[in-house]
One Martini backbone bead per residue (centre of mass of N, CA, C, O) as a GRO file, in nm:
protein
  302
    1MET     BB    1  -3.046   1.560   3.308
    2TYR     BB    2  -3.179   1.324   3.228
    3ASN     BB    3  -3.467   1.274   3.009
    4ARG     BB    4  -3.720   1.113   2.835
    5TYR     BB    5  -3.801   1.404   2.680
    6LEU     BB    6  -3.552   1.505   2.518
    7PRO     BB    7  -3.594   1.397   2.226
    8VAL     BB    8  -3.849   1.563   2.177
    9PHE     BB    9  -3.732   1.843   2.226
   10VAL     BB   10  -3.519   1.830   2.000
   11CYS     BB   11  -3.713   1.782   1.767
   12VAL     BB   12  -3.868   2.049   1.798
   13ALA     BB   13  -3.624   2.234   1.760
   14ASP     BB   14  -3.554   2.130   1.474
   15CYS     BB   15  -3.854   2.184   1.350
   16GLY     BB   16  -4.031   2.432   1.487
   17SER     BB   17  -4.264   2.209   1.557
   18PHE     BB   18  -4.506   2.004   1.675
   19THR     BB   19  -4.615   1.885   1.412
   20ARG     BB   20  -4.348   1.801   1.273
   21ALA     BB   21  -4.250   1.629   1.508
   22ALA     BB   22  -4.485   1.428   1.504
   23GLY     BB   23  -4.423   1.317   1.221
   24ARG     BB   24  -4.135   1.211   1.293
   25LEU     BB   25  -4.244   1.038   1.562
   26TYR     BB   26  -4.534   0.909   1.530
   27ILE     BB   27  -4.714   1.126   1.679
   28SER     BB   28  -4.900   1.340   1.834
   29PRO     BB   29  -4.914   1.673   1.901
   30THR     BB   30  -5.024   1.637   2.187
   31ALA     BB   31  -4.798   1.449   2.290
   32VAL     BB   32  -4.571   1.649   2.247
   33MET     BB   33  -4.672   1.877   2.430
   34LYS     BB   34  -4.686   1.710   2.692
   35GLN     BB   35  -4.380   1.644   2.707
   36VAL     BB   36  -4.274   1.935   2.712
   37ASN     BB   37  -4.431   2.027   2.960
   38ALA     BB   38  -4.306   1.817   3.151
   39LEU     BB   39  -4.016   1.918   3.124
   40GLU     BB   40  -4.061   2.206   3.225
   41ARG     BB   41  -4.159   2.123   3.505
   42HIS     BB   42  -3.907   1.965   3.589
   43LEU     BB   43  -3.705   2.223   3.537
   44GLU     BB   44  -3.833   2.503   3.571
   45LEU     BB   45  -3.865   2.581   3.250
   46GLN     BB   46  -3.859   2.778   2.965
   47LEU     BB   47  -3.803   2.655   2.628
   48PHE     BB   48  -4.047   2.798   2.475
   49GLU     BB   49  -4.183   2.993   2.220
   50ARG     BB   50  -4.507   3.054   2.139
   51THR     BB   51  -4.652   3.059   1.813
   52ALA     BB   52  -4.832   3.073   1.518
   53HIS     BB   53  -4.553   2.956   1.359
   54GLY     BB   54  -4.446   2.821   1.632
   55VAL     BB   55  -4.118   2.758   1.763
   56ARG     BB   56  -3.875   2.887   2.008
   57LEU     BB   57  -3.601   2.927   2.175
   58THR     BB   58  -3.486   2.995   2.459
   59ALA     BB   59  -3.220   3.054   2.644
   60ALA     BB   60  -3.265   2.802   2.814
   61GLY     BB   61  -3.328   2.614   2.577
   62GLU     BB   62  -3.049   2.637   2.439
   63VAL     BB   63  -2.888   2.504   2.663
   64ILE     BB   64  -3.038   2.235   2.672
   65TYR     BB   65  -2.995   2.161   2.378
   66GLN     BB   66  -2.682   2.146   2.377
   67GLU     BB   67  -2.660   1.938   2.605
   68ALA     BB   68  -2.830   1.717   2.473
   69ARG     BB   69  -2.651   1.675   2.225
   70GLN     BB   70  -2.401   1.590   2.389
   71LEU     BB   71  -2.535   1.354   2.531
   72PHE     BB   72  -2.599   1.191   2.277
   73ALA     BB   73  -2.310   1.176   2.167
   74SER     BB   74  -2.191   1.035   2.415
   75SER     BB   75  -2.369   0.785   2.397
   76ARG     BB   76  -2.279   0.691   2.118
   77ARG     BB   77  -1.979   0.661   2.187
   78ALA     BB   78  -2.018   0.450   2.408
   79VAL     BB   79  -2.145   0.236   2.229
   80GLU     BB   80  -1.914   0.214   2.026
   81ARG     BB   81  -1.701   0.129   2.232
   82ALA     BB   82  -1.849  -0.120   2.332
   83ARG     BB   83  -1.858  -0.263   2.057
   84ALA     BB   84  -1.555  -0.265   2.012
   85ALA     BB   85  -1.489  -0.426   2.264
   86MET     BB   86  -1.654  -0.671   2.187
   87GLY     BB   87  -1.506  -0.722   1.922
   88ALA     BB   88  -1.227  -0.765   2.048
   89GLU     BB   89  -1.311  -1.011   2.221
   90GLU     BB   90  -1.409  -1.169   1.942
   91GLN     BB   91  -1.142  -1.199   1.843
   92LEU     BB   92  -1.025  -1.455   1.610
   93PHE     BB   93  -0.877  -1.773   1.561
   94ARG     BB   94  -0.910  -2.032   1.326
   95VAL     BB   95  -0.836  -2.381   1.397
   96GLY     BB   96  -0.757  -2.654   1.249
   97THR     BB   97  -0.853  -3.002   1.335
   98SER     BB   98  -0.701  -3.333   1.343
   99LEU     BB   99  -0.560  -3.631   1.353
  100LEU     BB  100  -0.334  -3.545   1.117
  101ASN     BB  101  -0.396  -3.215   1.202
  102PRO     BB  102  -0.300  -3.088   1.459
  103ALA     BB  103  -0.293  -2.793   1.677
  104LYS     BB  104  -0.033  -2.791   1.854
  105PRO     BB  105   0.176  -2.635   1.678
  106PHE     BB  106   0.013  -2.376   1.695
  107MET     BB  107   0.015  -2.338   2.001
  108ASP     BB  108   0.320  -2.311   2.029
  109LEU     BB  109   0.322  -2.052   1.853
  110TRP     BB  110   0.114  -1.869   1.995
  111TYR     BB  111   0.285  -1.832   2.271
  112GLN     BB  112   0.493  -1.637   2.097
  113VAL     BB  113   0.255  -1.412   1.973
  114ASN     BB  114   0.004  -1.318   2.161
  115ARG     BB  115   0.104  -1.030   2.254
  116ASP     BB  116   0.029  -0.912   1.953
  117PHE     BB  117  -0.294  -1.019   2.034
  118PRO     BB  118  -0.495  -0.854   2.193
  119GLY     BB  119  -0.809  -1.023   2.253
  120TYR     BB  120  -0.747  -1.286   2.134
  121LYS     BB  121  -0.881  -1.589   2.013
  122LEU     BB  122  -0.936  -1.941   2.006
  123ARG     BB  123  -1.067  -2.170   1.751
  124LEU     BB  124  -1.153  -2.493   1.722
  125VAL     BB  125  -1.177  -2.677   1.404
  126PRO     BB  126  -1.312  -2.954   1.312
  127PHE     BB  127  -1.202  -3.229   1.095
  128GLU     BB  128  -1.188  -3.459   0.840
  129ASP     BB  129  -0.990  -3.741   0.729
  130ASP     BB  130  -1.075  -3.724   0.399
  131HIS     BB  131  -0.948  -3.801   0.095
  132ARG     BB  132  -1.206  -3.685  -0.068
  133GLY     BB  133  -1.230  -3.389   0.119
  134ILE     BB  134  -0.959  -3.227   0.172
  135LEU     BB  135  -0.970  -3.006  -0.051
  136ASP     BB  136  -1.212  -2.859   0.074
  137GLU     BB  137  -1.067  -2.783   0.335
  138ILE     BB  138  -0.842  -2.616   0.209
  139ALA     BB  139  -1.042  -2.416   0.063
  140ALA     BB  140  -1.149  -2.309   0.362
  141LEU     BB  141  -0.939  -2.117   0.382
  142GLY     BB  142  -1.083  -1.812   0.520
  143SER     BB  143  -1.368  -1.940   0.630
  144LYS     BB  144  -1.361  -2.183   0.833
  145PHE     BB  145  -1.046  -2.119   0.852
  146ASP     BB  146  -0.717  -1.975   0.904
  147PHE     BB  147  -0.570  -2.246   1.010
  148LEU     BB  148  -0.307  -2.482   0.947
  149VAL     BB  149  -0.122  -2.774   1.046
  150GLY     BB  150   0.088  -2.931   0.797
  151VAL     BB  151   0.169  -3.168   0.580
  152CYS     BB  152   0.338  -3.007   0.288
  153ASP     BB  153   0.389  -3.101  -0.080
  154SER     BB  154   0.124  -3.055  -0.220
  155LYS     BB  155   0.009  -2.937  -0.514
  156LEU     BB  156  -0.296  -2.935  -0.454
  157TRP     BB  157  -0.278  -2.769  -0.197
  158LEU     BB  158  -0.087  -2.524  -0.304
  159ASP     BB  159  -0.310  -2.420  -0.504
  160GLN     BB  160  -0.507  -2.324  -0.234
  161CYS     BB  161  -0.248  -2.228  -0.068
  162SER     BB  162  -0.042  -2.126   0.191
  163MET     BB  163   0.309  -2.161   0.319
  164LEU     BB  164   0.481  -2.184   0.629
  165PRO     BB  165   0.766  -2.303   0.712
  166LEU     BB  166   0.869  -2.498   1.018
  167GLY     BB  167   0.962  -2.792   0.913
  168ARG     BB  168   1.047  -3.141   0.980
  169TYR     BB  169   0.958  -3.476   0.918
  170ARG     BB  170   1.005  -3.793   0.979
  171LYS     BB  171   1.035  -4.085   0.826
  172MET     BB  172   0.841  -4.378   0.883
  173CYS     BB  173   0.731  -4.695   1.027
  174ALA     BB  174   0.439  -4.901   1.021
  175VAL     BB  175   0.312  -5.162   1.240
  176SER     BB  176   0.191  -5.415   1.373
  177ARG     BB  177   0.218  -5.553   1.690
  178ASP     BB  178   0.251  -5.861   1.546
  179HIS     BB  179   0.490  -5.791   1.396
  180PRO     BB  180   0.819  -5.883   1.349
  181LEU     BB  181   0.918  -5.564   1.356
  182ALA     BB  182   0.802  -5.442   1.631
  183LYS     BB  183   1.068  -5.513   1.822
  184LYS     BB  184   1.223  -5.304   1.693
  185GLY     BB  185   1.398  -5.005   1.734
  186GLN     BB  186   1.522  -5.025   1.433
  187LEU     BB  187   1.536  -4.974   1.093
  188HIS     BB  188   1.629  -5.122   0.788
  189PHE     BB  189   1.625  -5.177   0.469
  190SER     BB  190   1.652  -5.491   0.497
  191ASP     BB  191   1.385  -5.524   0.668
  192LEU     BB  192   1.204  -5.455   0.394
  193TYR     BB  193   1.265  -5.704   0.260
  194GLY     BB  194   0.970  -5.852   0.130
  195GLN     BB  195   0.799  -5.613   0.170
  196THR     BB  196   0.508  -5.407   0.196
  197LEU     BB  197   0.487  -5.069   0.095
  198MET     BB  198   0.296  -4.808   0.195
  199MET     BB  199   0.206  -4.542  -0.042
  200VAL     BB  200   0.171  -4.282  -0.217
  201LYS     BB  201   0.107  -4.195  -0.508
  202ARG     BB  202   0.219  -4.074  -0.783
  203GLY     BB  203   0.240  -3.690  -0.861
  204ASP     BB  204   0.217  -3.472  -0.589
  205SER     BB  205   0.490  -3.550  -0.429
  206GLN     BB  206   0.816  -3.487  -0.422
  207THR     BB  207   0.906  -3.653  -0.181
  208ASN     BB  208   0.761  -3.926  -0.248
  209ASP     BB  209   0.882  -3.955  -0.530
  210PHE     BB  210   1.173  -3.978  -0.437
  211ILE     BB  211   1.145  -4.224  -0.255
  212ARG     BB  212   1.040  -4.417  -0.469
  213SER     BB  213   1.280  -4.397  -0.664
  214ASP     BB  214   1.497  -4.488  -0.462
  215LEU     BB  215   1.377  -4.766  -0.401
  216GLU     BB  216   1.359  -4.875  -0.692
  217ARG     BB  217   1.669  -4.842  -0.749
  218ASN     BB  218   1.809  -4.951  -0.453
  219HIS     BB  219   1.529  -5.130  -0.341
  220PRO     BB  220   1.364  -5.373  -0.504
  221GLN     BB  221   1.284  -5.565  -0.253
  222ILE     BB  222   1.065  -5.347  -0.226
  223ARG     BB  223   0.739  -5.331  -0.208
  224ILE     BB  224   0.485  -5.129  -0.371
  225GLU     BB  225   0.188  -4.965  -0.246
  226ASP     BB  226  -0.083  -4.795  -0.319
  227THR     BB  227  -0.242  -4.520  -0.209
  228SER     BB  228  -0.393  -4.271  -0.148
  229GLN     BB  229  -0.311  -3.944  -0.187
  230PHE     BB  230  -0.449  -3.931   0.104
  231TYR     BB  231  -0.458  -3.973   0.422
  232ASP     BB  232  -0.642  -4.191   0.639
  233ILE     BB  233  -0.770  -4.417   0.856
  234SER     BB  234  -0.789  -4.645   0.639
  235VAL     BB  235  -0.484  -4.683   0.603
  236PHE     BB  236  -0.424  -4.777   0.893
  237ASN     BB  237  -0.616  -5.014   0.892
  238ARG     BB  238  -0.479  -5.173   0.663
  239CYS     BB  239  -0.215  -5.215   0.805
  240ALA     BB  240  -0.333  -5.374   1.051
  241GLU     BB  241  -0.483  -5.604   0.869
  242THR     BB  242  -0.231  -5.704   0.658
  243GLY     BB  243   0.086  -5.666   0.749
  244GLN     BB  244   0.189  -5.417   0.647
  245VAL     BB  245   0.377  -5.137   0.551
  246LEU     BB  246   0.396  -4.794   0.665
  247LEU     BB  247   0.439  -4.484   0.548
  248THR     BB  248   0.533  -4.239   0.784
  249LEU     BB  249   0.524  -4.031   1.083
  250GLU     BB  250   0.626  -3.900   1.379
  251CYS     BB  251   0.339  -3.741   1.426
  252TRP     BB  252   0.175  -4.048   1.392
  253GLN     BB  253   0.221  -4.250   1.642
  254GLU     BB  254  -0.098  -4.211   1.775
  255VAL     BB  255  -0.326  -4.280   1.568
  256HIS     BB  256  -0.286  -4.608   1.606
  257PRO     BB  257  -0.308  -4.857   1.851
  258ALA     BB  258  -0.217  -5.112   1.649
  259LEU     BB  259   0.048  -4.946   1.609
  260VAL     BB  260   0.397  -4.929   1.521
  261THR     BB  261   0.650  -4.678   1.532
  262LEU     BB  262   0.949  -4.663   1.328
  263PRO     BB  263   1.262  -4.608   1.282
  264VAL     BB  264   1.491  -4.516   1.015
  265ASP     BB  265   1.809  -4.543   0.839
  266TRP     BB  266   1.725  -4.254   0.711
  267ASP     BB  267   1.671  -3.919   0.536
  268TYR     BB  268   1.375  -3.898   0.543
  269SER     BB  269   1.162  -3.612   0.473
  270ILE     BB  270   0.905  -3.357   0.558
  271PRO     BB  271   0.725  -3.085   0.525
  272TYR     BB  272   0.599  -2.838   0.750
  273GLY     BB  273   0.311  -2.606   0.814
  274LEU     BB  274   0.154  -2.299   0.769
  275LEU     BB  275  -0.176  -2.268   0.677
  276TYR     BB  276  -0.323  -2.038   0.433
  277ALA     BB  277  -0.453  -1.805   0.264
  278ASN     BB  278  -0.377  -1.635  -0.025
  279ASP     BB  279  -0.587  -1.390   0.088
  280PRO     BB  280  -0.535  -1.253   0.368
  281PRO     BB  281  -0.585  -1.100   0.633
  282GLU     BB  282  -0.406  -0.889   0.827
  283ASP     BB  283  -0.383  -1.065   1.089
  284VAL     BB  284  -0.278  -1.317   0.946
  285ARG     BB  285  -0.032  -1.190   0.814
  286ARG     BB  286   0.102  -1.101   1.080
  287LEU     BB  287   0.136  -1.381   1.204
  288VAL     BB  288   0.311  -1.497   0.980
  289GLU     BB  289   0.546  -1.298   1.011
  290LEU     BB  290   0.614  -1.370   1.303
  291ALA     BB  291   0.658  -1.672   1.255
  292GLY     BB  292   0.891  -1.632   1.053
  293ARG     BB  293   1.089  -1.500   1.251
  294ILE     BB  294   1.103  -1.730   1.454
  295THR     BB  295   1.198  -1.947   1.259
  296ALA     BB  296   1.455  -1.801   1.165
  297ALA     BB  297   1.587  -1.773   1.447
  298ARG     BB  298   1.601  -2.080   1.505
  299ARG     BB  299   1.792  -2.118   1.236
  300GLY     BB  300   1.986  -1.855   1.208
  301VAL     BB  301   1.830  -1.644   1.038
  302VAL     BB  302   1.857  -1.300   0.933
   0.00000   0.00000   0.00000
């Protein structure tokens, strides 16, 4: 039944007058009358009774009016459903990724929970590992991206975000490929005696502060040199260029091609986890809860 003149017909019926309908439609009364007349000819029905005081629907006109209103309502609902479907398709989680905070651990987690998020997609959002700007990146959780997976026991980081612990990474040591220690399969504390060990300065990381204190107390033969509070590629470059030893992590073994990363016979490790905004939206909160259950089950925690 759809006809392009139906909206004008409905407007006339609602207004009870060609003139008032013309004012609402911003066209002339003559144009309104012509369109209604054309609709009546098309349907071969008289839809209005014309009087000196306006118009009123005939019985046939009343039927067409009710059907037209339902048709318009159905069209609106269809458009709303289509927009909702489009919105569902565009629902996504934004995952930050960088050289030192790659998205792969999140991807491994995502494939365990994605069935609970039908229609969701992932968007990787790259950012730079700049020790001067990393706190701005952490503060962008919830706006620039929804999640990061990172090594984190930094008080400065955790003041700005929440973290779901996922596991721990072993602390290791990196040296240049031509360093005398590079050919060893595993290092011992004694191998580091007389060496300069680069590590983050004291004060922000409980784990690194403990390691520093333990080395200073029990292995004073190891010299310690402060790096910036947070690593970036310049720290790895300095290690490669100076011949010093860098305290690093098992997950950073491929960060710098000129370095070799070696295990050490110590028990040092640091937590890593899923970072997200302190006041996350519901879908982010739900993913964190699911990830927490998976992590707890993996650890055998009921």
